[in-house]
CSV table of N, CA and C in Angstrom, one decimal:
chain,number,residue,atom,x,y,z
A,1,MET,N,-7.4,7.3,11.9
A,1,MET,CA,-6.7,6.9,10.7
A,1,MET,C,-5.9,5.6,11.0
A,2,ARG,N,-6.0,4.7,10.0
A,2,ARG,CA,-5.2,3.5,10.0
A,2,ARG,C,-4.5,3.4,8.7
A,3,VAL,N,-3.4,2.7,8.7
A,3,VAL,CA,-2.6,2.4,7.5
A,3,VAL,C,-2.6,0.9,7.3
A,4,PHE,N,-3.1,0.5,6.2
A,4,PHE,CA,-3.1,-0.9,5.8
A,4,PHE,C,-2.0,-1.2,4.8
A,5,ILE,N,-1.2,-2.2,5.1
A,5,ILE,CA,-0.1,-2.6,4.2
A,5,ILE,C,-0.3,-4.0,3.6
A,6,ASP,N,-0.3,-4.0,2.3
A,6,ASP,CA,-0.4,-5.3,1.6
A,6,ASP,C,1.1,-5.8,1.7
A,7,ALA,N,1.3,-6.6,2.7
A,7,ALA,CA,2.7,-6.9,3.1
A,7,ALA,C,3.4,-8.0,2.5
A,8,ASP,N,2.7,-8.8,1.7
A,8,ASP,CA,3.4,-10.0,1.1
A,8,ASP,C,4.6,-9.6,0.2
A,9,SER,N,4.6,-8.5,-0.5
A,9,SER,CA,5.7,-8.1,-1.3
A,9,SER,C,6.2,-6.7,-0.9
A,10,CYS,N,5.9,-6.3,0.3
A,10,CYS,CA,6.4,-4.9,0.7
A,10,CYS,C,7.8,-5.0,1.1
A,11,PRO,N,8.7,-4.1,0.5
A,11,PRO,CA,10.1,-4.0,0.8
A,11,PRO,C,10.3,-3.8,2.3
A,12,VAL,N,11.4,-4.3,2.8
A,12,VAL,CA,11.8,-4.1,4.2
A,12,VAL,C,11.9,-2.7,4.6
A,13,ARG,N,12.6,-1.9,3.7
A,13,ARG,CA,12.7,-0.4,4.1
A,13,ARG,C,11.4,0.3,4.2
A,14,VAL,N,10.4,-0.1,3.4
A,14,VAL,CA,9.1,0.5,3.5
A,14,VAL,C,8.4,0.1,4.8
A,15,ARG,N,8.6,-1.2,5.2
A,15,ARG,CA,8.0,-1.6,6.4
A,15,ARG,C,8.6,-0.9,7.6
A,16,GLU,N,9.9,-0.7,7.6
A,16,GLU,CA,10.6,0.1,8.6
A,16,GLU,C,10.1,1.5,8.7
A,17,ILE,N,10.0,2.2,7.6
A,17,ILE,CA,9.5,3.5,7.6
A,17,ILE,C,8.1,3.6,8.2
A,18,VAL,N,7.2,2.7,7.8
A,18,VAL,CA,5.8,2.7,8.3
A,18,VAL,C,5.8,2.4,9.8
A,19,CYS,N,6.6,1.5,10.3
A,19,CYS,CA,6.6,1.1,11.7
A,19,CYS,C,7.1,2.3,12.6
A,20,LYS,N,8.2,2.9,12.1
A,20,LYS,CA,8.7,4.1,12.9
A,20,LYS,C,7.7,5.2,12.9
A,21,ALA,N,7.0,5.5,11.8
A,21,ALA,CA,6.0,6.5,11.7
A,21,ALA,C,4.8,6.2,12.6
A,22,ALA,N,4.4,5.0,12.6
A,22,ALA,CA,3.3,4.6,13.5
A,22,ALA,C,3.6,4.9,14.9
A,23,LYS,N,4.8,4.6,15.4
A,23,LYS,CA,5.2,4.9,16.8
A,23,LYS,C,5.2,6.4,17.0
A,24,ARG,N,5.9,7.1,16.1
A,24,ARG,CA,6.1,8.5,16.3
A,24,ARG,C,4.8,9.3,16.2
A,25,ARG,N,4.0,9.0,15.2
A,25,ARG,CA,2.8,9.8,14.9
A,25,ARG,C,1.5,9.1,15.5
A,26,ASN,N,1.6,8.0,16.2
A,26,ASN,CA,0.6,7.4,16.9
A,26,ASN,C,-0.7,7.0,16.1
A,27,PHE,N,-0.4,6.2,15.0
A,27,PHE,CA,-1.5,5.6,14.2
A,27,PHE,C,-1.3,4.1,14.2
A,28,LEU,N,-2.4,3.4,13.8
A,28,LEU,CA,-2.3,2.0,13.8
A,28,LEU,C,-1.9,1.5,12.4
A,29,ALA,N,-0.8,0.8,12.3
A,29,ALA,CA,-0.3,0.2,11.0
A,29,ALA,C,-0.7,-1.3,11.0
A,30,ILE,N,-1.4,-1.7,10.0
A,30,ILE,CA,-1.9,-3.1,10.0
A,30,ILE,C,-1.3,-3.8,8.7
A,31,PHE,N,-0.4,-4.7,9.0
A,31,PHE,CA,0.3,-5.5,7.9
A,31,PHE,C,-0.5,-6.8,7.7
A,32,ALA,N,-1.0,-7.0,6.5
A,32,ALA,CA,-1.7,-8.2,6.1
A,32,ALA,C,-0.9,-9.0,5.1
A,33,ALA,N,-0.7,-10.3,5.5
A,33,ALA,CA,0.1,-11.1,4.6
A,33,ALA,C,-0.3,-12.6,4.8
A,34,ASN,N,0.1,-13.4,3.8
A,34,ASN,CA,-0.2,-14.8,3.9
A,34,ASN,C,0.9,-15.6,4.4
A,35,ARG,N,2.0,-14.9,4.8
A,35,ARG,CA,3.1,-15.6,5.5
A,35,ARG,C,3.6,-14.7,6.6
A,36,PRO,N,4.4,-15.2,7.5
A,36,PRO,CA,4.9,-14.4,8.6
A,36,PRO,C,5.8,-13.3,8.0
A,37,ILE,N,5.7,-12.1,8.6
A,37,ILE,CA,6.5,-10.9,8.2
A,37,ILE,C,7.2,-10.4,9.5
A,38,PRO,N,8.5,-10.3,9.5
A,38,PRO,CA,9.2,-9.8,10.7
A,38,PRO,C,8.9,-8.3,10.9
A,39,LEU,N,8.4,-8.0,12.0
A,39,LEU,CA,8.0,-6.6,12.4
A,39,LEU,C,8.5,-6.3,13.8
A,40,PRO,N,8.8,-5.0,14.1
A,40,PRO,CA,9.2,-4.7,15.4
A,40,PRO,C,8.1,-4.8,16.4
A,41,ARG,N,8.4,-4.9,17.7
A,41,ARG,CA,7.4,-4.9,18.7
A,41,ARG,C,7.0,-3.4,18.9
A,42,ASN,N,5.7,-3.1,18.7
A,42,ASN,CA,5.2,-1.8,18.8
A,42,ASN,C,3.7,-1.8,18.9
A,43,ARG,N,3.2,-1.2,19.9
A,43,ARG,CA,1.8,-1.2,20.2
A,43,ARG,C,0.9,-0.7,19.1
A,44,ASN,N,1.5,0.1,18.2
A,44,ASN,CA,0.8,0.6,17.0
A,44,ASN,C,0.9,-0.2,15.8
A,45,VAL,N,1.6,-1.3,15.9
A,45,VAL,CA,1.8,-2.2,14.7
A,45,VAL,C,1.1,-3.5,14.9
A,46,ARG,N,0.3,-3.9,13.9
A,46,ARG,CA,-0.4,-5.2,14.0
A,46,ARG,C,0.0,-6.0,12.8
A,47,PHE,N,0.1,-7.3,13.0
A,47,PHE,CA,0.3,-8.2,11.9
A,47,PHE,C,-0.9,-9.2,11.8
A,48,ILE,N,-1.5,-9.3,10.6
A,48,ILE,CA,-2.7,-10.1,10.4
A,48,ILE,C,-2.2,-11.2,9.4
A,49,HIS,N,-2.1,-12.5,9.9
A,49,HIS,CA,-1.8,-13.6,9.0
A,49,HIS,C,-3.2,-14.0,8.4
A,50,VAL,N,-3.3,-13.8,7.2
A,50,VAL,CA,-4.6,-14.1,6.5
A,50,VAL,C,-4.8,-15.5,6.0
A,51,GLY,N,-3.8,-16.3,6.2
A,51,GLY,CA,-3.8,-17.7,5.8
A,51,GLY,C,-3.3,-17.8,4.3
A,52,GLU,N,-3.1,-19.1,3.9
A,52,GLU,CA,-2.6,-19.3,2.6
A,52,GLU,C,-3.6,-19.1,1.5
A,53,GLY,N,-3.2,-18.7,0.4
A,53,GLY,CA,-4.1,-18.5,-0.7
A,53,GLY,C,-3.9,-17.2,-1.4
A,54,GLU,N,-4.1,-17.2,-2.7
A,54,GLU,CA,-4.0,-16.0,-3.5
A,54,GLU,C,-5.1,-15.0,-3.1
A,55,GLY,N,-4.8,-13.8,-3.0
A,55,GLY,CA,-5.8,-12.8,-2.7
A,55,GLY,C,-6.4,-12.7,-1.3
A,56,ARG,N,-5.9,-13.4,-0.4
A,56,ARG,CA,-6.4,-13.4,1.0
A,56,ARG,C,-6.1,-12.0,1.7
A,57,ALA,N,-4.9,-11.5,1.5
A,57,ALA,CA,-4.6,-10.2,2.1
A,57,ALA,C,-5.4,-9.1,1.4
A,58,ASP,N,-5.6,-9.2,0.1
A,58,ASP,CA,-6.4,-8.2,-0.6
A,58,ASP,C,-7.8,-8.2,0.0
A,59,ALA,N,-8.4,-9.4,0.1
A,59,ALA,CA,-9.8,-9.5,0.6
A,59,ALA,C,-9.9,-8.9,2.0
A,60,PHE,N,-8.9,-9.2,2.9
A,60,PHE,CA,-8.9,-8.7,4.2
A,60,PHE,C,-8.9,-7.1,4.2
A,61,ILE,N,-8.0,-6.6,3.4
A,61,ILE,CA,-7.9,-5.1,3.3
A,61,ILE,C,-9.2,-4.5,2.8
A,62,LYS,N,-9.7,-5.1,1.8
A,62,LYS,CA,-11.0,-4.5,1.2
A,62,LYS,C,-12.1,-4.6,2.2
A,63,GLU,N,-12.2,-5.6,3.1
A,63,GLU,CA,-13.2,-5.7,4.1
A,63,GLU,C,-13.1,-4.7,5.2
A,64,GLN,N,-11.8,-4.4,5.6
A,64,GLN,CA,-11.5,-3.6,6.7
A,64,GLN,C,-11.4,-2.1,6.5
A,65,VAL,N,-10.9,-1.7,5.3
A,65,VAL,CA,-10.5,-0.3,5.0
A,65,VAL,C,-11.7,0.6,4.9
A,66,GLY,N,-11.5,1.8,5.3
A,66,GLY,CA,-12.6,2.8,5.2
A,66,GLY,C,-12.0,4.2,4.7
A,67,SER,N,-12.9,5.1,4.5
A,67,SER,CA,-12.5,6.4,4.1
A,67,SER,C,-11.7,7.0,5.3
A,68,GLY,N,-10.7,7.7,5.0
A,68,GLY,CA,-9.8,8.3,6.0
A,68,GLY,C,-8.6,7.4,6.3
A,69,ASP,N,-8.6,6.2,5.7
A,69,ASP,CA,-7.5,5.3,5.9
A,69,ASP,C,-6.5,5.4,4.7
A,70,LEU,N,-5.3,4.9,4.9
A,70,LEU,CA,-4.3,4.8,3.8
A,70,LEU,C,-3.9,3.4,3.6
A,71,VAL,N,-3.8,3.0,2.3
A,71,VAL,CA,-3.4,1.6,1.9
A,71,VAL,C,-2.1,1.7,1.1
A,72,ILE,N,-1.1,0.9,1.4
A,72,ILE,CA,0.1,0.8,0.7
A,72,ILE,C,0.1,-0.6,0.0
A,73,THR,N,0.1,-0.6,-1.3
A,73,THR,CA,0.1,-1.8,-2.1
A,73,THR,C,0.8,-1.6,-3.4
A,74,ARG,N,1.4,-2.6,-4.0
A,74,ARG,CA,2.0,-2.5,-5.3
A,74,ARG,C,1.0,-3.3,-6.3
A,75,ASP,N,-0.1,-3.8,-5.8
A,75,ASP,CA,-1.0,-4.6,-6.5
A,75,ASP,C,-2.0,-3.6,-7.2
A,76,ILE,N,-1.8,-3.4,-8.5
A,76,ILE,CA,-2.6,-2.4,-9.2
A,76,ILE,C,-4.1,-2.8,-9.3
A,77,PRO,N,-4.5,-4.1,-9.6
A,77,PRO,CA,-5.9,-4.4,-9.5
A,77,PRO,C,-6.5,-4.1,-8.1
A,78,LEU,N,-5.8,-4.4,-7.1
A,78,LEU,CA,-6.3,-4.1,-5.7
A,78,LEU,C,-6.5,-2.6,-5.6
A,79,ALA,N,-5.5,-1.8,-6.0
A,79,ALA,CA,-5.5,-0.4,-5.9
A,79,ALA,C,-6.8,0.2,-6.7
A,80,ALA,N,-7.0,-0.4,-7.9
A,80,ALA,CA,-8.2,0.0,-8.7
A,80,ALA,C,-9.5,-0.2,-7.9
A,81,GLU,N,-9.6,-1.3,-7.2
A,81,GLU,CA,-10.8,-1.5,-6.4
A,81,GLU,C,-10.9,-0.6,-5.2
A,82,LEU,N,-9.7,-0.4,-4.6
A,82,LEU,CA,-9.7,0.4,-3.3
A,82,LEU,C,-10.0,1.9,-3.5
A,83,VAL,N,-9.6,2.5,-4.6
A,83,VAL,CA,-9.8,3.9,-4.8
A,83,VAL,C,-11.3,4.2,-4.9
A,84,GLU,N,-12.1,3.2,-5.3
A,84,GLU,CA,-13.5,3.4,-5.3
A,84,GLU,C,-14.2,3.3,-3.9
A,85,LEU,N,-13.4,2.7,-2.9
A,85,LEU,CA,-14.0,2.6,-1.6
A,85,LEU,C,-13.7,3.8,-0.7
A,86,GLY,N,-12.8,4.6,-1.1
A,86,GLY,CA,-12.5,5.9,-0.3
A,86,GLY,C,-11.2,6.1,0.4
A,87,PRO,N,-10.4,5.0,0.6
A,87,PRO,CA,-9.1,5.3,1.2
A,87,PRO,C,-8.1,5.9,0.2
A,88,VAL,N,-7.1,6.5,0.8
A,88,VAL,CA,-6.0,7.0,-0.1
A,88,VAL,C,-5.1,5.7,-0.3
A,89,VAL,N,-4.6,5.6,-1.6
A,89,VAL,CA,-3.9,4.4,-1.9
A,89,VAL,C,-2.6,4.8,-2.6
A,90,ILE,N,-1.4,4.3,-2.1
A,90,ILE,CA,-0.1,4.6,-2.7
A,90,ILE,C,0.6,3.3,-2.9
A,91,ASN,N,1.6,3.3,-3.7
A,91,ASN,CA,2.5,2.1,-3.8
A,91,ASN,C,3.8,2.3,-3.0
A,92,ASP,N,4.6,1.3,-3.0
A,92,ASP,CA,5.8,1.3,-2.2
A,92,ASP,C,6.9,2.2,-2.9
A,93,ARG,N,6.6,2.8,-3.9
A,93,ARG,CA,7.5,3.8,-4.6
A,93,ARG,C,7.0,5.2,-4.4
A,94,GLY,N,5.9,5.4,-3.7
A,94,GLY,CA,5.4,6.7,-3.5
A,94,GLY,C,4.4,7.2,-4.5
A,95,ASP,N,4.0,6.4,-5.4
A,95,ASP,CA,3.0,6.8,-6.4
A,95,ASP,C,1.6,6.8,-5.8
A,96,LEU,N,0.9,7.9,-6.0
A,96,LEU,CA,-0.5,8.0,-5.5
A,96,LEU,C,-1.4,7.4,-6.6
A,97,TYR,N,-2.3,6.5,-6.2
A,97,TYR,CA,-3.3,6.0,-7.1
A,97,TYR,C,-4.6,6.8,-6.9
A,98,THR,N,-5.1,7.3,-8.1
A,98,THR,CA,-6.4,8.1,-8.0
A,98,THR,C,-7.4,7.4,-9.0
A,99,ARG,N,-8.6,7.9,-8.9
A,99,ARG,CA,-9.6,7.3,-9.8
A,99,ARG,C,-9.2,7.6,-11.3
A,100,GLU,N,-8.5,8.8,-11.5
A,100,GLU,CA,-8.1,9.2,-12.8
A,100,GLU,C,-7.0,8.4,-13.4
A,101,ASN,N,-5.9,8.0,-12.5
A,101,ASN,CA,-4.8,7.4,-13.1
A,101,ASN,C,-4.8,5.9,-12.9
A,102,VAL,N,-5.6,5.3,-12.0
A,102,VAL,CA,-5.5,3.9,-11.8
A,102,VAL,C,-6.0,3.1,-13.0
A,103,ARG,N,-7.0,3.6,-13.7
A,103,ARG,CA,-7.5,2.8,-14.8
A,103,ARG,C,-6.4,2.7,-15.9
A,104,GLU,N,-5.7,3.8,-16.1
A,104,GLU,CA,-4.6,3.8,-17.1
A,104,GLU,C,-3.5,2.8,-16.7
A,105,ARG,N,-3.1,2.9,-15.4
A,105,ARG,CA,-2.1,2.0,-14.9
A,105,ARG,C,-2.5,0.5,-15.0
A,106,LEU,N,-3.8,0.2,-14.8
A,106,LEU,CA,-4.3,-1.1,-14.9
A,106,LEU,C,-4.3,-1.6,-16.3
A,107,SER,N,-4.6,-0.7,-17.2
A,107,SER,CA,-4.6,-1.0,-18.7
A,107,SER,C,-3.2,-1.3,-19.1
A,108,ILE,N,-2.2,-0.5,-18.7
A,108,ILE,CA,-0.8,-0.8,-19.1
A,108,ILE,C,-0.3,-2.1,-18.5
A,109,ARG,N,-0.7,-2.3,-17.2
A,109,ARG,CA,-0.3,-3.6,-16.5
A,109,ARG,C,-0.9,-4.8,-17.3
A,110,ASN,N,-2.1,-4.7,-17.7
A,110,ASN,CA,-2.7,-5.8,-18.4
A,110,ASN,C,-2.1,-6.1,-19.8
A,111,PHE,N,-1.8,-5.0,-20.5
A,111,PHE,CA,-1.1,-5.1,-21.8
A,111,PHE,C,0.3,-5.7,-21.6
A,112,MET,N,1.0,-5.3,-20.7
A,112,MET,CA,2.4,-5.8,-20.4
A,112,MET,C,2.3,-7.3,-20.1
A,113,LYS,N,1.2,-7.7,-19.3
A,113,LYS,CA,1.1,-9.1,-18.9
A,113,LYS,C,0.8,-9.9,-20.2
A,114,GLU,N,0.0,-9.4,-21.1
A,114,GLU,CA,-0.3,-10.1,-22.4
A,114,GLU,C,1.0,-10.3,-23.2
A,115,LEU,N,1.8,-9.2,-23.2
A,115,LEU,CA,3.1,-9.3,-23.9
A,115,LEU,C,4.0,-10.4,-23.3
A,116,ARG,N,4.1,-10.4,-22.0
A,116,ARG,CA,4.9,-11.4,-21.3
A,116,ARG,C,4.4,-12.8,-21.5
A,117,ASP,N,3.0,-13.0,-21.4
A,117,ASP,CA,2.4,-14.3,-21.6
A,117,ASP,C,2.7,-14.8,-23.0
A,118,ALA,N,2.8,-13.9,-24.0
A,118,ALA,CA,3.0,-14.2,-25.4
A,118,ALA,C,4.5,-14.4,-25.7
A,119,GLY,N,5.4,-14.2,-24.7
A,119,GLY,CA,6.8,-14.3,-24.9
A,119,GLY,C,7.4,-13.1,-25.6
A,120,LEU,N,6.7,-12.0,-25.7
A,120,LEU,CA,7.2,-10.9,-26.5
A,120,LEU,C,7.9,-9.8,-25.6
A,121,TYR,N,7.9,-10.0,-24.3
A,121,TYR,CA,8.5,-9.0,-23.4
A,121,TYR,C,9.0,-9.7,-22.1
A,122,GLU,N,10.2,-9.4,-21.7
A,122,GLU,CA,10.7,-10.0,-20.5
A,122,GLU,C,10.8,-8.8,-19.5
A,123,ASN,N,10.1,-9.1,-18.4
A,123,ASN,CA,10.1,-8.0,-17.3
A,123,ASN,C,11.4,-7.8,-16.7
A,124,PRO,N,12.0,-6.6,-16.8
A,124,PRO,CA,13.3,-6.4,-16.1
A,124,PRO,C,13.1,-6.3,-14.6
A,125,THR,N,14.0,-6.8,-13.9
A,125,THR,CA,14.0,-6.7,-12.4
A,125,THR,C,14.0,-5.3,-12.0
A,126,GLY,N,12.9,-4.9,-11.3
A,126,GLY,CA,12.8,-3.5,-10.8
A,126,GLY,C,13.8,-3.2,-9.6
A,127,MET,N,14.6,-2.2,-9.8
A,127,MET,CA,15.4,-1.8,-8.7
A,127,MET,C,14.6,-1.1,-7.6
A,128,PHE,N,14.9,-1.4,-6.4
A,128,PHE,CA,14.3,-0.7,-5.3
A,128,PHE,C,15.5,-0.2,-4.4
A,129,GLY,N,15.9,1.1,-4.7
A,129,GLY,CA,17.1,1.6,-4.0
A,129,GLY,C,16.7,2.9,-3.2
A,130,ARG,N,17.8,3.7,-3.0
A,130,ARG,CA,17.6,4.9,-2.2
A,130,ARG,C,16.6,5.9,-2.8
A,131,LYS,N,16.6,6.0,-4.1
A,131,LYS,CA,15.7,6.9,-4.8
A,131,LYS,C,14.3,6.5,-4.5
A,132,GLU,N,14.0,5.3,-4.6
A,132,GLU,CA,12.6,4.8,-4.4
A,132,GLU,C,12.2,4.9,-3.0
A,133,VAL,N,13.1,4.6,-2.1
A,133,VAL,CA,12.8,4.7,-0.6
A,133,VAL,C,12.5,6.2,-0.3
A,134,LYS,N,13.3,7.1,-0.8
A,134,LYS,CA,13.1,8.5,-0.6
A,134,LYS,C,11.8,9.0,-1.1
A,135,ALA,N,11.4,8.6,-2.3
A,135,ALA,CA,10.2,9.0,-2.9
A,135,ALA,C,9.0,8.5,-2.1
A,136,PHE,N,9.1,7.2,-1.7
A,136,PHE,CA,8.0,6.6,-0.8
A,136,PHE,C,7.9,7.5,0.5
A,137,ALA,N,9.0,7.7,1.2
A,137,ALA,CA,9.0,8.4,2.4
A,137,ALA,C,8.4,9.8,2.3
A,138,ALA,N,8.7,10.5,1.2
A,138,ALA,CA,8.2,11.8,1.0
A,138,ALA,C,6.6,11.8,0.8
A,139,THR,N,6.2,10.9,-0.1
A,139,THR,CA,4.7,10.8,-0.3
A,139,THR,C,4.0,10.3,0.9
A,140,PHE,N,4.5,9.3,1.6
A,140,PHE,CA,3.9,8.8,2.8
A,140,PHE,C,3.8,9.9,3.9
A,141,ASP,N,4.8,10.7,4.1
A,141,ASP,CA,4.7,11.7,5.1
A,141,ASP,C,3.7,12.8,4.7
A,142,ARG,N,3.7,13.1,3.4
A,142,ARG,CA,2.7,14.1,3.0
A,142,ARG,C,1.3,13.7,3.1
A,143,ILE,N,1.0,12.4,2.8
A,143,ILE,CA,-0.3,11.8,2.9
A,143,ILE,C,-0.7,11.7,4.4
A,144,LEU,N,0.2,11.3,5.2
A,144,LEU,CA,-0.1,11.2,6.6
A,144,LEU,C,-0.5,12.6,7.2
A,145,THR,N,0.2,13.6,6.8
A,145,THR,CA,-0.1,14.9,7.3
A,145,THR,C,-1.5,15.4,6.8
A,146,GLN,N,-1.8,15.1,5.6
A,146,GLN,CA,-3.1,15.5,5.1
A,146,GLN,C,-4.2,14.7,5.8
A,147,LEU,N,-4.0,13.4,6.0
A,147,LEU,CA,-5.0,12.6,6.7
A,147,LEU,C,-5.2,13.0,8.2
A,148,GLU,N,-4.1,13.4,8.8
A,148,GLU,CA,-4.2,13.9,10.2
A,148,GLU,C,-5.0,15.2,10.3
A,149,LYS,N,-4.7,16.1,9.3
A,149,LYS,CA,-5.5,17.4,9.3
A,149,LYS,C,-7.0,17.1,9.1
A,150,GLN,N,-7.3,16.2,8.1
A,150,GLN,CA,-8.7,15.9,7.8
A,150,GLN,C,-9.3,15.2,9.0
A,151,SER,N,-8.6,14.4,9.7
A,151,SER,CA,-9.1,13.7,10.9
A,151,SER,C,-9.5,14.7,12.0
A,152,ARG,N,-8.6,15.7,12.2
A,152,ARG,CA,-8.9,16.7,13.2
A,152,ARG,C,-10.1,17.6,12.9
A,153,LYS,N,-10.3,17.8,11.6
A,153,LYS,CA,-11.4,18.6,11.1
A,153,LYS,C,-12.7,17.8,11.1
A,154,GLY,N,-12.6,16.4,11.2
A,154,GLY,CA,-13.7,15.6,11.1
A,154,GLY,C,-14.2,15.2,9.7
A,155,GLY,N,-13.4,15.6,8.7
A,155,GLY,CA,-13.8,15.3,7.4
A,155,GLY,C,-13.1,14.0,6.8
A,156,SER,N,-13.5,13.7,5.6
A,156,SER,CA,-12.9,12.6,5.0
A,156,SER,C,-12.1,13.1,3.8
A,157,PRO,N,-11.1,12.3,3.3
A,157,PRO,CA,-10.3,12.7,2.2
A,157,PRO,C,-11.0,13.0,0.9
Protein backbone atom coordinates (compact mmCIF):
# COMPACT_ATOMS: atom_id res chain seq x y z
CA MET A 1 0.00 0.00 0.00
CA ARG A 2 1.19 3.46 -0.95
CA VAL A 3 -0.30 6.87 -0.25
CA PHE A 4 0.04 9.48 -2.99
CA ILE A 5 -0.47 13.11 -2.06
CA ASP A 6 -1.22 15.83 -4.60
CA ALA A 7 0.94 18.15 -2.51
CA ASP A 8 0.81 21.49 -4.33
CA SER A 9 -2.18 22.67 -2.31
CA CYS A 10 -2.12 20.17 0.57
CA PRO A 11 -2.45 21.88 3.97
CA VAL A 12 0.50 21.61 6.36
CA ARG A 13 -1.55 19.80 9.04
CA VAL A 14 -2.60 17.13 6.53
CA ARG A 15 1.04 16.63 5.47
CA GLU A 16 2.02 16.26 9.14
CA ILE A 17 -0.69 13.66 9.79
CA VAL A 18 0.31 11.65 6.71
CA CYS A 19 4.04 11.74 7.58
CA LYS A 20 3.46 10.63 11.17
CA ALA A 21 1.17 7.82 10.04
CA ALA A 22 3.69 6.67 7.40
CA LYS A 23 6.33 6.28 10.07
CA ARG A 24 4.01 4.68 12.64
CA ARG A 25 2.17 2.33 10.26
CA ASN A 26 5.09 1.67 7.90
CA PHE A 27 3.71 2.62 4.49
CA LEU A 28 5.22 4.73 1.73
CA ALA A 29 3.86 8.29 1.43
CA ILE A 30 4.69 9.91 -1.90
CA PHE A 31 4.23 13.68 -2.12
CA ALA A 32 4.13 14.99 -5.71
CA ALA A 33 4.39 18.73 -6.37
CA ASN A 34 5.71 21.23 -8.87
CA ARG A 35 7.51 23.17 -6.13
CA PRO A 36 9.54 22.18 -3.07
CA ILE A 37 7.42 21.07 -0.11
CA PRO A 38 8.92 20.96 3.40
CA LEU A 39 8.71 17.41 4.73
CA PRO A 40 10.31 15.64 7.69
CA ARG A 41 13.19 13.24 7.22
CA ASN A 42 11.53 9.84 7.23
CA ARG A 43 12.45 6.71 5.29
CA ASN A 44 8.75 6.19 4.50
CA VAL A 45 8.25 9.66 3.02
CA ARG A 46 9.27 10.57 -0.54
CA PHE A 47 9.06 13.88 -2.33
CA ILE A 48 8.79 13.90 -6.11
CA HIS A 49 9.45 17.25 -7.77
CA VAL A 50 7.53 16.89 -11.01
CA GLY A 51 8.81 20.09 -12.57
CA GLU A 52 7.00 23.26 -13.50
CA GLY A 53 3.72 23.20 -15.33
CA GLU A 54 0.04 22.72 -14.82
CA GLY A 55 -1.04 19.13 -14.24
CA ARG A 56 2.43 17.60 -13.86
CA ALA A 57 1.73 16.25 -10.35
CA ASP A 58 -1.62 14.90 -11.55
CA ALA A 59 0.05 13.10 -14.47
CA PHE A 60 2.70 11.58 -12.19
CA ILE A 61 0.07 10.29 -9.77
CA LYS A 62 -2.07 8.83 -12.59
CA GLU A 63 0.97 7.02 -14.03
CA GLN A 64 2.10 5.55 -10.71
CA VAL A 65 -1.05 4.76 -8.74
CA GLY A 66 -2.65 1.35 -8.59
CA SER A 67 -5.41 -0.58 -6.95
CA GLY A 68 -4.80 -0.85 -3.23
CA ASP A 69 -3.26 2.63 -3.05
CA LEU A 70 -4.72 5.77 -1.49
CA VAL A 71 -4.65 9.22 -3.09
CA ILE A 72 -5.20 12.51 -1.26
CA THR A 73 -6.22 15.40 -3.52
CA ARG A 74 -8.55 18.37 -3.53
CA ASP A 75 -8.53 18.34 -7.35
CA ILE A 76 -11.98 17.04 -8.30
CA PRO A 77 -11.20 16.43 -12.01
CA LEU A 78 -8.17 14.36 -10.94
CA ALA A 79 -10.29 12.47 -8.40
CA ALA A 80 -12.85 11.71 -11.14
CA GLU A 81 -10.13 10.15 -13.29
CA LEU A 82 -8.53 8.27 -10.42
CA VAL A 83 -11.63 6.53 -9.08
CA GLU A 84 -11.82 4.74 -12.43
CA LEU A 85 -8.24 3.45 -11.99
CA GLY A 86 -8.90 1.67 -8.70
CA PRO A 87 -7.25 3.54 -5.82
CA VAL A 88 -9.18 4.94 -2.89
CA VAL A 89 -9.40 8.73 -3.26
CA ILE A 90 -10.09 11.26 -0.49
CA ASN A 91 -9.69 15.00 -0.17
CA ASP A 92 -7.92 16.95 2.56
CA ARG A 93 -11.19 17.37 4.45
CA GLY A 94 -11.81 13.65 4.72
CA ASP A 95 -14.43 13.34 1.98
CA LEU A 96 -14.29 10.01 0.15
CA TYR A 97 -14.65 10.19 -3.63
CA THR A 98 -16.54 7.29 -5.20
CA ARG A 99 -17.73 6.49 -8.70
CA GLU A 100 -21.21 7.45 -7.51
CA ASN A 101 -20.45 10.86 -5.95
CA VAL A 102 -17.51 12.18 -7.96
CA ARG A 103 -19.56 12.89 -11.09
CA GLU A 104 -21.98 15.02 -9.06
CA ARG A 105 -19.11 16.88 -7.37
CA LEU A 106 -17.47 17.48 -10.74
CA SER A 107 -20.74 18.82 -12.15
CA ILE A 108 -21.17 21.20 -9.18
CA ARG A 109 -17.54 22.32 -9.49
CA ASN A 110 -17.96 23.05 -13.20
CA PHE A 111 -21.22 24.95 -12.61
CA MET A 112 -19.64 27.08 -9.86
CA LYS A 113 -16.67 27.78 -12.15
CA GLU A 114 -19.08 29.02 -14.85
CA LEU A 115 -20.75 31.32 -12.30
CA ARG A 116 -17.37 32.67 -11.14
CA ASP A 117 -16.19 33.18 -14.73
CA ALA A 118 -19.40 35.12 -15.47
CA GLY A 119 -18.88 37.28 -12.37
CA LEU A 120 -22.05 35.96 -10.73
CA TYR A 121 -20.39 34.26 -7.76
CA GLU A 122 -17.41 35.06 -5.61
CA ASN A 123 -15.75 32.05 -4.05
CA PRO A 124 -15.55 32.50 -0.27
CA THR A 125 -12.22 31.60 1.26
CA GLY A 126 -12.61 28.10 2.66
CA MET A 127 -11.65 27.70 6.29
CA PHE A 128 -9.36 24.85 7.16
CA GLY A 129 -9.45 24.53 10.92
CA ARG A 130 -9.61 21.94 13.65
CA LYS A 131 -12.93 20.52 12.47
CA GLU A 132 -11.54 19.84 8.98
CA VAL A 133 -8.29 18.39 10.33
CA LYS A 134 -10.24 16.08 12.65
CA ALA A 135 -12.51 14.92 9.80
CA PHE A 136 -9.50 14.23 7.59
CA ALA A 137 -7.65 12.32 10.33
CA ALA A 138 -10.68 10.12 11.06
CA THR A 139 -11.28 9.23 7.41
CA PHE A 140 -7.57 8.74 6.73
CA ASP A 141 -7.20 6.35 9.68
CA ARG A 142 -10.32 4.39 8.70
CA ILE A 143 -9.19 4.02 5.06
CA LEU A 144 -5.65 3.01 6.09
CA THR A 145 -7.08 0.31 8.35
CA GLN A 146 -9.30 -1.00 5.52
CA LEU A 147 -6.42 -1.02 3.03
CA GLU A 148 -4.10 -2.77 5.50
CA LYS A 149 -6.72 -5.50 6.08
CA GLN A 150 -7.23 -5.95 2.34
CA SER A 151 -3.49 -6.06 1.78
CA ARG A 152 -3.09 -8.84 4.37
CA LYS A 153 -5.89 -10.80 2.69
CA GLY A 154 -4.30 -10.26 -0.71
CA GLY A 155 -7.38 -8.52 -2.10
CA SER A 156 -7.96 -5.16 -3.64
CA PRO A 157 -10.39 -2.48 -2.43
